[in-house]
Coordinates of N, CA and C (backbone and C1' of nucleotides) in Angstrom, one line a residue:
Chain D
X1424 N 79.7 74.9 160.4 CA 78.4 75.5 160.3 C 77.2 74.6 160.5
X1425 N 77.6 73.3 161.4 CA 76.4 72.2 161.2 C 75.8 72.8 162.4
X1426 N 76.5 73.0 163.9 CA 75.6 73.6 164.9 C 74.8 74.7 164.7
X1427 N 74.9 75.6 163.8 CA 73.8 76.3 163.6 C 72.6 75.8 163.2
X1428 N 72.7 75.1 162.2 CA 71.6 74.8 161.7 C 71.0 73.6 162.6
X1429 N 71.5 73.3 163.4 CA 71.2 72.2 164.6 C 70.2 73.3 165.1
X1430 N 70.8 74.4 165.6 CA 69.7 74.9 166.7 C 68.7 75.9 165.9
X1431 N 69.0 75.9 164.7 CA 67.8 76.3 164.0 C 66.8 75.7 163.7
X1432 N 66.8 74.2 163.8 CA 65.6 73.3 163.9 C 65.5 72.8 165.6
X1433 N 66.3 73.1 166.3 CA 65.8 73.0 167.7 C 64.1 73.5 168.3
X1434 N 63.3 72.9 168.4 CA 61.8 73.1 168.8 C 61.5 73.5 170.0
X1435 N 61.6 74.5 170.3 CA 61.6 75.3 171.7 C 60.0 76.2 171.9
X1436 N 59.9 76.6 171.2 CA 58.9 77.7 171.1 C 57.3 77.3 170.9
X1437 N 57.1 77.8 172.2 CA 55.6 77.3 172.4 C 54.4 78.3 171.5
X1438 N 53.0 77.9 171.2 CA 52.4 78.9 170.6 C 52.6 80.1 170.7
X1439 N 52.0 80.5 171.9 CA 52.2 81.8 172.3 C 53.6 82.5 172.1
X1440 N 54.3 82.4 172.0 CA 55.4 82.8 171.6 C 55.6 83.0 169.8
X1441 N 55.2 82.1 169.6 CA 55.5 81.9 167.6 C 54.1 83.2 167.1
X1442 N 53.4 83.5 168.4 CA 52.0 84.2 167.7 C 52.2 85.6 167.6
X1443 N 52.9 86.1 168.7 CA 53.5 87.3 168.9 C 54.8 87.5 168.0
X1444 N 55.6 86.7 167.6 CA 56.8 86.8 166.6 C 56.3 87.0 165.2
X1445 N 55.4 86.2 165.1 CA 55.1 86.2 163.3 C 53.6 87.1 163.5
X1446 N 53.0 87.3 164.2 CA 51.6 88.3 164.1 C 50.5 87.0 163.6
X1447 N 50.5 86.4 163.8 CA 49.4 85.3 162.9 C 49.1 84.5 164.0
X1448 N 47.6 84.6 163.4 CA 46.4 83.6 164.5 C 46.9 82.3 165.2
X1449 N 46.6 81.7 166.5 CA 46.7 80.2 166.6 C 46.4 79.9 165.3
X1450 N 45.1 80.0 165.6 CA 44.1 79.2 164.0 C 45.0 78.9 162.5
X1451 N 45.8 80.2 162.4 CA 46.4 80.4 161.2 C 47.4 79.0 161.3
X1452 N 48.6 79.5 162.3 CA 49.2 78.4 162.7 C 49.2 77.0 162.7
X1453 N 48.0 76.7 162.8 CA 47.6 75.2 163.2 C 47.1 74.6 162.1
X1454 N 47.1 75.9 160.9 CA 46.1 75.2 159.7 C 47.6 75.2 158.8
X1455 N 48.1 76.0 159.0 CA 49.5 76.0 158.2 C 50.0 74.4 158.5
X1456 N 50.2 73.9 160.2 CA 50.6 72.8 159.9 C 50.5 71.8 159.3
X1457 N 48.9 72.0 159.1 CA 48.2 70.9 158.4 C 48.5 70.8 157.2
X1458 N 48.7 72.1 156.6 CA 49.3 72.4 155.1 C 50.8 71.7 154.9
X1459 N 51.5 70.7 156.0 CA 52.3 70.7 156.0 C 53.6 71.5 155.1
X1460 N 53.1 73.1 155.8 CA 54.1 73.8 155.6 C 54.9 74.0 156.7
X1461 N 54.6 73.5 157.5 CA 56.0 73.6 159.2 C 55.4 71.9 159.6
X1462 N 56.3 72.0 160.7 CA 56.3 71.1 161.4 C 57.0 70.8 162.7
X1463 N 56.0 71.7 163.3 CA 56.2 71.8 164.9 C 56.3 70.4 165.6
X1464 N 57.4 70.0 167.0 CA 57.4 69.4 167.5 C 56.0 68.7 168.8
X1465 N 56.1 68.1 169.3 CA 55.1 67.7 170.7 C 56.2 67.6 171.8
X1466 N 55.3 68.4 172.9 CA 55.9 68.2 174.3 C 55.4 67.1 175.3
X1467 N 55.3 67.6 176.5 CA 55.2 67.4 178.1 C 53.7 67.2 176.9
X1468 N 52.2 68.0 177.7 CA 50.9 68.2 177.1 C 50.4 68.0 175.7
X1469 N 51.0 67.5 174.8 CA 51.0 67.2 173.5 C 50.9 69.3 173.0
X1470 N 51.3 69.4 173.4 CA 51.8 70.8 173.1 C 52.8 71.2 171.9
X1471 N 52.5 72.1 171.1 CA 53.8 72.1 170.2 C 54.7 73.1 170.3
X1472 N 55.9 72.5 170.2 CA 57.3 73.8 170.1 C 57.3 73.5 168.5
X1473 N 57.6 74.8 168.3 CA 58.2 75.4 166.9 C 59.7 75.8 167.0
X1474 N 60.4 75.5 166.0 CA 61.6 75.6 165.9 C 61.9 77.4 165.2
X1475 N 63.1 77.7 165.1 CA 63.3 79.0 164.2 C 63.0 78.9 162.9
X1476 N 63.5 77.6 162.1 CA 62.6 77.1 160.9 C 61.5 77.6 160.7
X1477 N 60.8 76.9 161.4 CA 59.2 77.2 161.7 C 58.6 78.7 161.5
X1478 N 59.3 79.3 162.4 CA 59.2 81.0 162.4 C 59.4 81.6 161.3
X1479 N 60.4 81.1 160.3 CA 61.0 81.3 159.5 C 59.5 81.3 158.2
X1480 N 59.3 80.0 158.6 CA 58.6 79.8 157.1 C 57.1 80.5 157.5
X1481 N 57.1 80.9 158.5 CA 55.5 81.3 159.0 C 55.7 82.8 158.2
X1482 N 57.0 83.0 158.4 CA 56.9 84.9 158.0 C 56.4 85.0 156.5
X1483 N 57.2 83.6 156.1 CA 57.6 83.5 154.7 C 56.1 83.8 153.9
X1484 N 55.3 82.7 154.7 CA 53.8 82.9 154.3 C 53.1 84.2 154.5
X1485 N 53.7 84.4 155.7 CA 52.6 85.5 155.0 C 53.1 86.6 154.5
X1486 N 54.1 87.2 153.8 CA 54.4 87.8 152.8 C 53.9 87.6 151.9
X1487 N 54.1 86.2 151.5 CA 53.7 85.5 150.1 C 52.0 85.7 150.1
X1488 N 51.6 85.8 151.3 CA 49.7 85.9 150.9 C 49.4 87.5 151.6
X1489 N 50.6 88.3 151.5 CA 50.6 89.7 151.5 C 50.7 90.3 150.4
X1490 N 51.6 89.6 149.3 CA 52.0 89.2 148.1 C 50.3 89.9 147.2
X1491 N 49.1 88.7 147.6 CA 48.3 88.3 146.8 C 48.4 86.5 146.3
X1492 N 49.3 86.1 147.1 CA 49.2 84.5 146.7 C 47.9 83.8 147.5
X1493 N 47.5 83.0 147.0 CA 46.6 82.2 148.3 C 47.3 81.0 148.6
X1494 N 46.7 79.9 149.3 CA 47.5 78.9 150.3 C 48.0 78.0 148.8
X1495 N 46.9 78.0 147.8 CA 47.5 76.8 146.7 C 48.8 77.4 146.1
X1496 N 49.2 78.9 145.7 CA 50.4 79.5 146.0 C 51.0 79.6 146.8
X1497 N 51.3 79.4 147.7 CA 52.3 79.5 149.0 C 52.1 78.4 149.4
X1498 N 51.5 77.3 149.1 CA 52.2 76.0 149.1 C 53.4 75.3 148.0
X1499 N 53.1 76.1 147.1 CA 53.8 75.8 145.3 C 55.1 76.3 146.5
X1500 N 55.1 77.5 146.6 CA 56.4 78.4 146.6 C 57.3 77.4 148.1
X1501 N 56.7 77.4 149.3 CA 57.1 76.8 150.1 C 57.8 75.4 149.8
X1502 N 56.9 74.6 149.2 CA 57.3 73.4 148.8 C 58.8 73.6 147.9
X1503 N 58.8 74.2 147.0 CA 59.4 74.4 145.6 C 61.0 74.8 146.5
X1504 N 60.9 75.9 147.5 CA 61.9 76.2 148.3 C 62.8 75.3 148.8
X1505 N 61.6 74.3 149.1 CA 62.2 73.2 149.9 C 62.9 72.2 149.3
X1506 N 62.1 72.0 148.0 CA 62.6 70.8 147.6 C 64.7 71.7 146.6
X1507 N 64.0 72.8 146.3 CA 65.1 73.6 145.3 C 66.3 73.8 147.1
X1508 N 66.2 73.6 148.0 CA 67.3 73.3 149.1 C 68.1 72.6 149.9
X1509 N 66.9 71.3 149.6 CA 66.8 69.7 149.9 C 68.5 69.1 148.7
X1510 N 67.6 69.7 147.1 CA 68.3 68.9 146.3 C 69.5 69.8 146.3
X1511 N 69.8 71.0 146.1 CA 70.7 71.7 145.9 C 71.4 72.6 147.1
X1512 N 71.4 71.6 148.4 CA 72.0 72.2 149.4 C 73.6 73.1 149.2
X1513 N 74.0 72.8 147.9 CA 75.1 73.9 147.5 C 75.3 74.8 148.1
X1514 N 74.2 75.5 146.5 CA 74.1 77.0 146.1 C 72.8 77.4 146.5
X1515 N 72.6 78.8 147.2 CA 71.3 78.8 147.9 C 70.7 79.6 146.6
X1516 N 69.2 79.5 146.5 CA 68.5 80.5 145.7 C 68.6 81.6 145.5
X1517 N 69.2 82.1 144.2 CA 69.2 83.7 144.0 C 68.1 84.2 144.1
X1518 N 68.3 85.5 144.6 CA 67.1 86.3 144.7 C 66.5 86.0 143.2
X1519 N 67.0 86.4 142.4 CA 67.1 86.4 141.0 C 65.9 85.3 140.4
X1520 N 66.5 84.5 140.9 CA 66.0 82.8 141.0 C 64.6 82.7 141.5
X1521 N 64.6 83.3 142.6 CA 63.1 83.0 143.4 C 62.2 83.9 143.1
X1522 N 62.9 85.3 142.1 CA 61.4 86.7 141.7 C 61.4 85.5 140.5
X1523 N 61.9 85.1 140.0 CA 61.7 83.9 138.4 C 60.8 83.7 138.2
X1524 N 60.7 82.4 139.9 CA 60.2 81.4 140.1 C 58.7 82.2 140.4
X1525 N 58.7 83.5 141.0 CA 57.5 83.6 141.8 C 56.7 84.3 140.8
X1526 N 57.6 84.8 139.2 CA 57.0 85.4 138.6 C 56.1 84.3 137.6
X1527 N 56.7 83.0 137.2 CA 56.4 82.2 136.6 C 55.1 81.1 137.3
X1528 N 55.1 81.0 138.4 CA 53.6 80.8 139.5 C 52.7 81.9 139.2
X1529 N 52.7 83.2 139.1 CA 52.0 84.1 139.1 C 51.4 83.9 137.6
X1530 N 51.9 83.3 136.9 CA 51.8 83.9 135.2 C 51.1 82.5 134.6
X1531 N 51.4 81.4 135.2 CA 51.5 80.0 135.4 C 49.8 79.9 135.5
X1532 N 49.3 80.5 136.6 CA 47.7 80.3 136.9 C 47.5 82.2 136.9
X1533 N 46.6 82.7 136.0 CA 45.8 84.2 136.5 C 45.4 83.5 138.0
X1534 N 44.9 82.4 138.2 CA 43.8 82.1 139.4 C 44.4 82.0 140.3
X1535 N 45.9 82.5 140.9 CA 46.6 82.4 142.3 C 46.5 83.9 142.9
X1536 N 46.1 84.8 142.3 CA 46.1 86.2 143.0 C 44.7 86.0 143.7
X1537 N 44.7 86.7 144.7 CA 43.4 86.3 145.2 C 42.6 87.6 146.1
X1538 N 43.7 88.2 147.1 CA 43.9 89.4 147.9 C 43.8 90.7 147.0
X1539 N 44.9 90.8 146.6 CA 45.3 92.2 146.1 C 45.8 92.5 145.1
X1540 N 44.8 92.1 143.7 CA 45.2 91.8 142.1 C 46.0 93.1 142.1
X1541 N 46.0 94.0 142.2 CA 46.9 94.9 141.8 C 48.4 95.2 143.2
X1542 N 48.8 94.1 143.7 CA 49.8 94.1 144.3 C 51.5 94.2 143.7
X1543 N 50.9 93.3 142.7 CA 51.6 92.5 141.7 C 52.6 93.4 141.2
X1544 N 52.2 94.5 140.4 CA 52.5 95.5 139.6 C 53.5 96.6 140.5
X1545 N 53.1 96.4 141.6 CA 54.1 97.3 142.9 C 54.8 97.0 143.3
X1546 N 54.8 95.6 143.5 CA 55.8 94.9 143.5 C 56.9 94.1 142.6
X1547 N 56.7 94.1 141.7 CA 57.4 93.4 140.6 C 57.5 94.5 139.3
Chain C
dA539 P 44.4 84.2 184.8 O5' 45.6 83.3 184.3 C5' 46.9 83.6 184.6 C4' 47.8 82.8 183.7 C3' 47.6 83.0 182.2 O3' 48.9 82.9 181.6 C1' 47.2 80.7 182.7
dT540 P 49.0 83.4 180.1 O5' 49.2 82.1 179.2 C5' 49.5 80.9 179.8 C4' 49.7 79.8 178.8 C3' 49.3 80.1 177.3 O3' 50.4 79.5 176.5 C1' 48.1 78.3 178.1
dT541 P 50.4 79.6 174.9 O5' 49.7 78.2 174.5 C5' 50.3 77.0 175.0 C4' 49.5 75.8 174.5 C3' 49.1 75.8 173.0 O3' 49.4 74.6 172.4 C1' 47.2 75.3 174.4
dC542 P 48.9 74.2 171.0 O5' 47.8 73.2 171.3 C5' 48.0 72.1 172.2 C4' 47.0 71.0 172.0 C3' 46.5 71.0 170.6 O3' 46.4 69.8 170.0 C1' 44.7 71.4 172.1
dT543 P 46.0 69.7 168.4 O5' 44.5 69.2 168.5 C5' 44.1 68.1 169.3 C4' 42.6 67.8 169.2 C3' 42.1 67.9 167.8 O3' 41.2 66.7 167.6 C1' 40.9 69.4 169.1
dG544 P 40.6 66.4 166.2 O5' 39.1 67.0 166.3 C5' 38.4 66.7 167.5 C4' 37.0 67.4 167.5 C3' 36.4 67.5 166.1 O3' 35.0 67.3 166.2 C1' 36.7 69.7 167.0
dA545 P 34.1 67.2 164.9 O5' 33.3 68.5 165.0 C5' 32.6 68.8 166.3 C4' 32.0 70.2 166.2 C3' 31.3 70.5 164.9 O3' 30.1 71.2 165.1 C1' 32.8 72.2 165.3
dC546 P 28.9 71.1 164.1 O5' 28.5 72.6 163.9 C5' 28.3 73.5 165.0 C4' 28.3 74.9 164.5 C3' 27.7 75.1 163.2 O3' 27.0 76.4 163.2 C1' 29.9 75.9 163.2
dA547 P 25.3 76.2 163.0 O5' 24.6 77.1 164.1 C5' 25.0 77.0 165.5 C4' 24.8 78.3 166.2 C3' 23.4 79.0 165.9 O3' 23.0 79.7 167.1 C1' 25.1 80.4 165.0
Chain N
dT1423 P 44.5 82.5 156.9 O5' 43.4 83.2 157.8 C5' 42.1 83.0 157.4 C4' 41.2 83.6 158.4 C3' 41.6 83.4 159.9 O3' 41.3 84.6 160.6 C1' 39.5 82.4 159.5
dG1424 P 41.7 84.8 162.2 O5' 40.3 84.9 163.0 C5' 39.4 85.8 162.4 C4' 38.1 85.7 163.2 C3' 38.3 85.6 164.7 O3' 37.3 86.4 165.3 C1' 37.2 83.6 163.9
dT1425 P 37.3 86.6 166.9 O5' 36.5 85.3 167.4 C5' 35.2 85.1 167.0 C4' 34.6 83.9 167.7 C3' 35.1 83.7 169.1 O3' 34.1 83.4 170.0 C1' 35.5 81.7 168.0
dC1426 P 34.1 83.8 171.5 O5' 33.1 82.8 172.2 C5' 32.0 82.2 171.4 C4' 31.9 80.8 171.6 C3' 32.4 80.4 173.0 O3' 31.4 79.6 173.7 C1' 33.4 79.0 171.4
dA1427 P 31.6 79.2 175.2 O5' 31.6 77.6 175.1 C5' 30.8 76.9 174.2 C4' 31.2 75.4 174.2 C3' 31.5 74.9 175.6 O3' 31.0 73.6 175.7 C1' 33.4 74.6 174.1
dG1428 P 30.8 73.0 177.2 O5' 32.0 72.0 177.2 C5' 32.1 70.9 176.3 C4' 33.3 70.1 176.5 C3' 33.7 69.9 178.0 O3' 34.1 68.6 178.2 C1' 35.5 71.0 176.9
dA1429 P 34.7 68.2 179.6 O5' 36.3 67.9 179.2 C5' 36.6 67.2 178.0 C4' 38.1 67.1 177.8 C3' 38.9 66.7 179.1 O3' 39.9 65.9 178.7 C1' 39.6 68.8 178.2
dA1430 P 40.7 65.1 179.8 O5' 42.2 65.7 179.7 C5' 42.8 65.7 178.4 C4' 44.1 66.4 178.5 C3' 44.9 66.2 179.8 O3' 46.3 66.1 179.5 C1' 44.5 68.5 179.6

DNA sequence: ATTCTGACA
DNA sequence: TGTCAGAA
C-alpha cells in the first residue's frame, strides 16, 4: 500500500485544474499555501502542480470554513491532523476523535466562529 | 491561453 | 478576498 500513497503525493495538477476540483479562488489557493497548509510542487515556468494530497486538504478547508471556522481554526485542525498522522501513522483518526477534537477547538476559543455562529448547533 | 507575483482605487 | 498589472 506504499505505491498509493506514492501517487497520492505525486504533483501533477496545474492551477487551473485544482480550481475547478475544489471550487476555490487562485487567490484562495495561493494564500492557503502560504498558510502552509499544502504544498504544491514547481515546474517547467515556476508553475505549481498540486498533488491529490493537496486537493485533499483544499476540500478539507473549506468545509472547515463552511463549518464557521476561520483560517486560525483550520490551521489548528489541519496542522493537528497532520501532526495526529505523522506521529500515529497506525491508527487513523476516528471520526469520533476528530468531532472531539473539533468540538474542543470550538469550545477552546468562542473567538474561532466567524461565518455562521449558528452553524455549529446543525451540525454538531 | 495559463499562471505567477505584487499591490490596493 | 477580488482584481488588475506586467512578466514568463
Amino acid at each position: 500500500m506504499k505505491d498509493k500513497e506514492f501517487r497520492r503525493s505525486m504533483a501533477v495538477f496545474p492551477m487551473g485544474a485544482v480550481m475547478k476540483l475544489t471550487e476555490l479562488s487562485a487567490r484562495q489557493i495561493r494564500y492557503y499555501e502560504e498558510q502552509s497548509l499544502i504544498f504544491p510542487e514547481r515546474s517547467d515556468g515556476n508553475r505549481r502542480l498540486f498533488s491529490l494530497n493537496d486537493i485533499d486538504v483544499l476540500l478539507e478547508i473549506k468545509d472547515y470554513l463552511s463549518e464557521g471556522l476561520n483560517m486560525a481554526g483550520v490551521k489548528r485542525m489541519i496542522e493537528m491532523k497532520r501532526e495526529e498522522s505523522e506521529k500515529t501513522a497506525k491508527r487513523a483518526l476516528s471520526e469520533e476523535e476528530i468531532r472531539r477534537i473539533f468540538r474542543e477547538e470550538l469550545l477552546s476559543q468562542g473567538g474561532l466562529a466567524q461565518r455562521n455562529p449558528n452553524a455549529f448547533q446543525a451540525k454538531m
